[in-house]
mmCIF file of C-alpha atoms in Angstrom:
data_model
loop_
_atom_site.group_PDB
_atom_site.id
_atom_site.type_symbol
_atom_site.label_atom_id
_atom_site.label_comp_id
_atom_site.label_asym_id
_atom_site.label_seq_id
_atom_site.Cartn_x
_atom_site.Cartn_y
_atom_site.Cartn_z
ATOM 1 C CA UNK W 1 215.547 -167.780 71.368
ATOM 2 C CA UNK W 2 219.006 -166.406 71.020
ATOM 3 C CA UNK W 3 218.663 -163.807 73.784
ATOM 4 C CA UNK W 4 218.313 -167.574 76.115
ATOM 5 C CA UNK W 5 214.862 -165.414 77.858
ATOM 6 C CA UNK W 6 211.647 -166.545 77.527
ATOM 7 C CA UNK W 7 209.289 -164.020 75.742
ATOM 8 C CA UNK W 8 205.739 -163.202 73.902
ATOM 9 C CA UNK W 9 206.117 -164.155 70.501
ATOM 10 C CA UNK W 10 203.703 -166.959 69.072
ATOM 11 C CA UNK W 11 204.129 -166.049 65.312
ATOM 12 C CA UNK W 12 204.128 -164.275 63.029
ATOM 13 C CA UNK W 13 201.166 -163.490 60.901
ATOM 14 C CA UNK W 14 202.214 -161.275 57.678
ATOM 15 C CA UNK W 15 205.438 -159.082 57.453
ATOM 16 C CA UNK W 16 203.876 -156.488 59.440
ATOM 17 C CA UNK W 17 201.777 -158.519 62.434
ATOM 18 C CA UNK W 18 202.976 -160.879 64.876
ATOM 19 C CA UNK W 19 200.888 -162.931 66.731
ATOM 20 C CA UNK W 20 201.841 -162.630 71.067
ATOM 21 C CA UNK W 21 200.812 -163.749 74.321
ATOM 22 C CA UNK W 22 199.007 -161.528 76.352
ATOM 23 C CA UNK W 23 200.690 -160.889 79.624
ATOM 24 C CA UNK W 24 200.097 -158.185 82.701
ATOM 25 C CA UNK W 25 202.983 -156.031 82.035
ATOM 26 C CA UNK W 26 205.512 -155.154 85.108
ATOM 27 C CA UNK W 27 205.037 -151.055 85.307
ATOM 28 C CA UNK W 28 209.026 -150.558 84.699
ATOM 29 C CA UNK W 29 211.025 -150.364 82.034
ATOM 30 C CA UNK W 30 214.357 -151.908 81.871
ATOM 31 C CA UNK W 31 217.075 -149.671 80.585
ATOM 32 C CA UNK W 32 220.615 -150.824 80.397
ATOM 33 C CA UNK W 33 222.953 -147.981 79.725
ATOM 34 C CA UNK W 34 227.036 -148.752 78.200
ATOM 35 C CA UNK W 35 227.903 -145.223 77.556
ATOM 36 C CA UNK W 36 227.429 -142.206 79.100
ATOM 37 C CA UNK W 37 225.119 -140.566 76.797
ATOM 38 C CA UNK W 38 221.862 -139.096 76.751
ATOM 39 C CA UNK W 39 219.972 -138.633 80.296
ATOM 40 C CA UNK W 40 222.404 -140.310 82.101
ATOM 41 C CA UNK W 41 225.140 -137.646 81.050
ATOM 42 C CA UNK W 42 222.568 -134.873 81.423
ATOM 43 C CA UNK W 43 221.507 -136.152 84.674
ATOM 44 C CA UNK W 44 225.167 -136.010 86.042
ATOM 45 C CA UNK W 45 225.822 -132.447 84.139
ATOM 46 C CA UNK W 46 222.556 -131.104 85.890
ATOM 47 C CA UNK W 47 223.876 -132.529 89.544
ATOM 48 C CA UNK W 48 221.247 -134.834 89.840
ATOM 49 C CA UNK W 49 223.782 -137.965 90.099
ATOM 50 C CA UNK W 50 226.979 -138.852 91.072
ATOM 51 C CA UNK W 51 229.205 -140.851 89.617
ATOM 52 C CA UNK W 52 232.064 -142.824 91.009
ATOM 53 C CA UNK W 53 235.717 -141.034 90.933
ATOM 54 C CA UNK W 54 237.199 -143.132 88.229
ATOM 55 C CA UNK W 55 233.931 -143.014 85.798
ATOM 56 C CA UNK W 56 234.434 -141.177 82.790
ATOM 57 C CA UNK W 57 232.544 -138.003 82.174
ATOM 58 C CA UNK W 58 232.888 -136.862 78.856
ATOM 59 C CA UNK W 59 230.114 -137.265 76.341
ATOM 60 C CA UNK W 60 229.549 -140.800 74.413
ATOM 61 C CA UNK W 61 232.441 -142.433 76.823
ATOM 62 C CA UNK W 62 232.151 -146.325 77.581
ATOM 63 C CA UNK W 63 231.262 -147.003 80.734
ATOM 64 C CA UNK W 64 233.360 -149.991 82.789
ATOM 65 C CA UNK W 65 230.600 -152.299 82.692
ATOM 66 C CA UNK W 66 227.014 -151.926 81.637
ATOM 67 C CA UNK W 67 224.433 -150.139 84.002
ATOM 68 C CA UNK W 68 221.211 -150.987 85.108
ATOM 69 C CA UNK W 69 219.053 -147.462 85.361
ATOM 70 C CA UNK W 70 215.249 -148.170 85.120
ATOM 71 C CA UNK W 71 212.429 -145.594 85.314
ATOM 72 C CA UNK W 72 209.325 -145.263 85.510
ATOM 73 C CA UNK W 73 206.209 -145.688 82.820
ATOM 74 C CA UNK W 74 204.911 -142.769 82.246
ATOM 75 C CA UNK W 75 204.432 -139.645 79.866
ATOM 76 C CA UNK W 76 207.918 -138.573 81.243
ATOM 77 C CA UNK W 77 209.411 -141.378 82.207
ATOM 78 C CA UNK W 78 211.513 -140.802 85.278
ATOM 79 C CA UNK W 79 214.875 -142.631 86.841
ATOM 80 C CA UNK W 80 214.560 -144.958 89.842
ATOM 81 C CA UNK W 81 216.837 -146.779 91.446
ATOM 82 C CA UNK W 82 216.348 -149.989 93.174
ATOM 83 C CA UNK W 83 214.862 -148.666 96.976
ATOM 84 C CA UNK W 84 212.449 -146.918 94.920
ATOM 85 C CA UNK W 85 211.491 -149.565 92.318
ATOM 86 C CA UNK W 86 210.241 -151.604 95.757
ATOM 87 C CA UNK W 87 209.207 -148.813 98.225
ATOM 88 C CA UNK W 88 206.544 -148.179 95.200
ATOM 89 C CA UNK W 89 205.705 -151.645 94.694
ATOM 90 C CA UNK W 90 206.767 -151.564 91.132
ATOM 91 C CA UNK W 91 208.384 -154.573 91.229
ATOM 92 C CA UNK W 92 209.728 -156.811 93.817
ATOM 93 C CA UNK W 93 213.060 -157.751 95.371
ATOM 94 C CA UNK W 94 213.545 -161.059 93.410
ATOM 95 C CA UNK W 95 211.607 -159.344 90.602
ATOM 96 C CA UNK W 96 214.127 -156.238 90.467
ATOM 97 C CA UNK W 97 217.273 -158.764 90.713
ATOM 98 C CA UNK W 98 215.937 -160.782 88.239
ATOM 99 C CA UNK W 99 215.050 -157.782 85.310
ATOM 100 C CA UNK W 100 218.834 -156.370 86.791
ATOM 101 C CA UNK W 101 220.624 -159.811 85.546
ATOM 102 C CA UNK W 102 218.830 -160.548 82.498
ATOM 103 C CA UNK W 103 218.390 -156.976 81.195
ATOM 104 C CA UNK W 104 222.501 -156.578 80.939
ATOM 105 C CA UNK W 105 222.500 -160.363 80.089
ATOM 106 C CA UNK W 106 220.617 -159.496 76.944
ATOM 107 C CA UNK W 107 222.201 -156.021 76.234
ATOM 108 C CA UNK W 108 225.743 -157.646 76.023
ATOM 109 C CA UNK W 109 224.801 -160.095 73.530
ATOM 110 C CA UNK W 110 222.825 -157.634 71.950
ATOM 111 C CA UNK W 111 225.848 -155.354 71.696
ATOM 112 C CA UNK W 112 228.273 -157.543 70.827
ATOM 113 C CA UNK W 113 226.421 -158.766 67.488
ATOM 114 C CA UNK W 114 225.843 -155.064 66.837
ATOM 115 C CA UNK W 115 230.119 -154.822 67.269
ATOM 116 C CA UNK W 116 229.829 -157.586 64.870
ATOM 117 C CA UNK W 117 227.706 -155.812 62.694
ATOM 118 C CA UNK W 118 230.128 -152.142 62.416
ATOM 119 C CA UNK W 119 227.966 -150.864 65.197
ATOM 120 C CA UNK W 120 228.142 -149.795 68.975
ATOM 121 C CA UNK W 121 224.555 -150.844 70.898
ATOM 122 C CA UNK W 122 225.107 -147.606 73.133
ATOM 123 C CA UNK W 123 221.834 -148.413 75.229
ATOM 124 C CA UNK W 124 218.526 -150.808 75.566
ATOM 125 C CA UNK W 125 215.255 -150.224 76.644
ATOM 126 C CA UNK W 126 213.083 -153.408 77.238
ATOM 127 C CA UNK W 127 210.034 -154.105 78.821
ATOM 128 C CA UNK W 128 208.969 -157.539 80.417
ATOM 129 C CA UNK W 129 205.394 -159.295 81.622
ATOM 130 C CA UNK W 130 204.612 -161.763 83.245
ATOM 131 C CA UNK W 131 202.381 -165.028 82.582
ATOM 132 C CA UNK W 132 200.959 -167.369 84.836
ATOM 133 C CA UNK W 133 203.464 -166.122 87.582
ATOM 134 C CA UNK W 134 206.667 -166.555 84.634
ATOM 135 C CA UNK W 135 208.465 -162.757 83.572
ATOM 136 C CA UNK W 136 208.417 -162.722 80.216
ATOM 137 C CA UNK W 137 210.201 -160.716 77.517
ATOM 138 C CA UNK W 138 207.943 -158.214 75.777
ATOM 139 C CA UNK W 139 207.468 -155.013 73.211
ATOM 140 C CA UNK W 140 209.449 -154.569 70.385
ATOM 141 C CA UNK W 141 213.130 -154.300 70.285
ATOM 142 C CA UNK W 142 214.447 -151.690 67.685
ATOM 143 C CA UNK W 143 215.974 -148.518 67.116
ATOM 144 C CA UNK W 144 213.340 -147.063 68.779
ATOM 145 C CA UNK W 145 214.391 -148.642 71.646
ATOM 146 C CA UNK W 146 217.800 -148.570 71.237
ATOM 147 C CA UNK W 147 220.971 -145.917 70.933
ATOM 148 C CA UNK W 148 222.536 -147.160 67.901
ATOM 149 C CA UNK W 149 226.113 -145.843 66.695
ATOM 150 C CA UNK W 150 228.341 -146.612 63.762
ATOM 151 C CA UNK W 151 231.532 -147.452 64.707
ATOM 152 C CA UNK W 152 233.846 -145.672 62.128
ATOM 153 C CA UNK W 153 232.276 -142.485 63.065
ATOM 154 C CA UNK W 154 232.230 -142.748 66.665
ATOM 155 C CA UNK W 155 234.449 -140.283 68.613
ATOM 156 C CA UNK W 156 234.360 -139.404 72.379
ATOM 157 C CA UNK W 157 233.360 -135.666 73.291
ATOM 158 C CA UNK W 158 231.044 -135.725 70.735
ATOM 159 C CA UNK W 159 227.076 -136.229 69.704
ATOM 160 C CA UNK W 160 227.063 -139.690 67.592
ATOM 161 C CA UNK W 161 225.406 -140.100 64.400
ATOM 162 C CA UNK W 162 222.076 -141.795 65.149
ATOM 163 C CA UNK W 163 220.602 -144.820 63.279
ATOM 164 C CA UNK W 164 217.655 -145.035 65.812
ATOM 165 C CA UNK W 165 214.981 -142.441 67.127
ATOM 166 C CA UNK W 166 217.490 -139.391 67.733
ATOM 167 C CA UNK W 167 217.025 -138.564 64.478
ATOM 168 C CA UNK W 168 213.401 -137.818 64.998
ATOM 169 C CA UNK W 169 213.883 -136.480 68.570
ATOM 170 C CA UNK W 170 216.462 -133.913 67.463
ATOM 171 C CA UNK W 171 214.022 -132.782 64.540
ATOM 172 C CA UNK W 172 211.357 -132.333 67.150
ATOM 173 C CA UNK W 173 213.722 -130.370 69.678
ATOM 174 C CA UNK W 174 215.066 -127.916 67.094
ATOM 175 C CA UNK W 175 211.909 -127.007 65.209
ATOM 176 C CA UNK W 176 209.880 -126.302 69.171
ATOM 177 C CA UNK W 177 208.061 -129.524 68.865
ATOM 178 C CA UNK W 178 208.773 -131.203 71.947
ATOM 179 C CA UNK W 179 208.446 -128.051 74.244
ATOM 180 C CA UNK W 180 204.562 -127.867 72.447
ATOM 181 C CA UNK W 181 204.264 -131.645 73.464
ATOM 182 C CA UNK W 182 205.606 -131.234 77.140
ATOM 183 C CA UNK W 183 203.422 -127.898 77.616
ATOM 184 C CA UNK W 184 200.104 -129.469 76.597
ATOM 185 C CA UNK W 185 200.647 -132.658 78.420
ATOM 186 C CA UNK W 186 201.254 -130.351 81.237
ATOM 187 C CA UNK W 187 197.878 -128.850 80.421
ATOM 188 C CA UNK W 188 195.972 -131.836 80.162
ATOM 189 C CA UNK W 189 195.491 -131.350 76.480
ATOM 190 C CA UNK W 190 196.704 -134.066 74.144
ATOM 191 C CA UNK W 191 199.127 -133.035 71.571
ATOM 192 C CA UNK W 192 198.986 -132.322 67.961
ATOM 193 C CA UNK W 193 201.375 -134.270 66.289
ATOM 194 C CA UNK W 194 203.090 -132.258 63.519
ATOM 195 C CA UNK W 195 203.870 -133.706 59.454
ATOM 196 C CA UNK W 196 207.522 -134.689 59.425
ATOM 197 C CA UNK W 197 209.627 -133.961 56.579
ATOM 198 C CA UNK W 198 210.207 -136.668 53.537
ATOM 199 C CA UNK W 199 213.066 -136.449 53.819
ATOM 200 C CA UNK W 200 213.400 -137.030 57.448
ATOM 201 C CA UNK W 201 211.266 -139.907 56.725
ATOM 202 C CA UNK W 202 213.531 -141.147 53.699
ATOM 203 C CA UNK W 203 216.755 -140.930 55.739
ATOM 204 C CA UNK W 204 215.266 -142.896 58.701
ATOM 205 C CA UNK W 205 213.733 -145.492 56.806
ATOM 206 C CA UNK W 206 217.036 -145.527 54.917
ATOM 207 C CA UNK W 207 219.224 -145.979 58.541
ATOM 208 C CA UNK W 208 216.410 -148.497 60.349
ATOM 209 C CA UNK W 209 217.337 -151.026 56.864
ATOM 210 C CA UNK W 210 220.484 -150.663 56.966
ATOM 211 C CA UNK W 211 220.682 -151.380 60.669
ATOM 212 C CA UNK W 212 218.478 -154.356 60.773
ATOM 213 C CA UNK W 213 219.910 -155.878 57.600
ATOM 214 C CA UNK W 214 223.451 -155.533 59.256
ATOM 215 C CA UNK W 215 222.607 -156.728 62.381
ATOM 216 C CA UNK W 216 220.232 -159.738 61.582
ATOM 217 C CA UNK W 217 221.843 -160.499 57.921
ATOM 218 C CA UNK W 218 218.103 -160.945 56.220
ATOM 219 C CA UNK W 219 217.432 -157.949 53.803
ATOM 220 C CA UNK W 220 213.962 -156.041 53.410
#
């Protein structure tokens, strides 16, 4: 309700279940991007995007105004812009204006509670439906499926300190993890996920609390 965009929830059945509406679920996902982190920076680093001549380009900069950069569903999900989102018939015209508008509708309000909060909402990844001909709002919407930066710590140039996902993506990265996921999905085989360290486990529960108790003000 706060977000002002209809969505799937019906209620909520114990601490861990909601209750939703089943929906047919558009085959895009909606990310709006405020900083130029993550694939976005690497994409411009690697040549594969340009950016205008007054954008910045060093790492964890704000960007002038939000961005919408949506990709694909898929094991590797992959960027499309808006010819391509229709020339696939992924979504259409009205369709992509429509996820375009509210998608950075939602991620400003969602960032500027997290500013409220001592954060920085870097970037949001949501996913819609639709119902009886309505787009909906759907998934879950959490650190994993958001970039989420405290804001005493945040300096320009510089990886951020994750309270989200990184945590466990940079883990996977450095121990050869992810390159064993990407080379047996590229074989067709499905991949063996490995045990991940208490206290990797500890210090992300730890950061997912604290981020949801500052940013919702209920306490776990």
């Amino acid at each position: 309700k706060k977000l002002d965009v209809p969505n799937h929830f019906v209620e909520r059945k114990s601490d861990t279940e909601i209750i939703v509406k089943k929906m047919n679920m558009l085959p895009i996902e909606c990310v709006v991007r405020g900083y130029f982190y993550g694939s976005l920076f690497s994409r411009w680093k690697n040549g594969k995007i340009s950016l205008d001549k007054d954008a910045p380009t060093e790492l964890a900069a704000r960007l002038s105004k939000p961005i919408f950069d949506p990709t694909t569903k898929s094991t590797h999900d992959i960027p499309i812009d808006r010819d391509d989102a229709i020339s696939k018939e992924l979504v259409t015209n009205d369709e992509y204006d429509w996820l375009s508008e509210k998608s950075i509708k939602i991620y400003k309000k969602m960032a500027a509670v997290a500013d409220e909060s001592g954060f920085i909402l870097a970037d949001l990844k949501l996913e819609f439906g639709k119902l009886n001909n309505e787009i909906i709002l759907a998934d879950s919407i959490g650190p994993d499926e958001f970039r989420l930066w405290p804001k005493d710590t945040y300096k320009i140039g510089e990886t951020q300190e994750a309270y989200d996902k990184q945590l466990l993506r940079d883990w996977l990265t450095e121990n050869g993890y992810q390159k064993k996921f990407d080379d047996a999905r590229s074989s067709g085989e499905e991949p063996i996920a490995p045990s991940i360290p208490s206290d990797l486990v500890s210090k992300m529960t730890q950061r997912y609390v604290t981020a949801y108790e500052s940013m919702t003000g209920n306490t776990l």
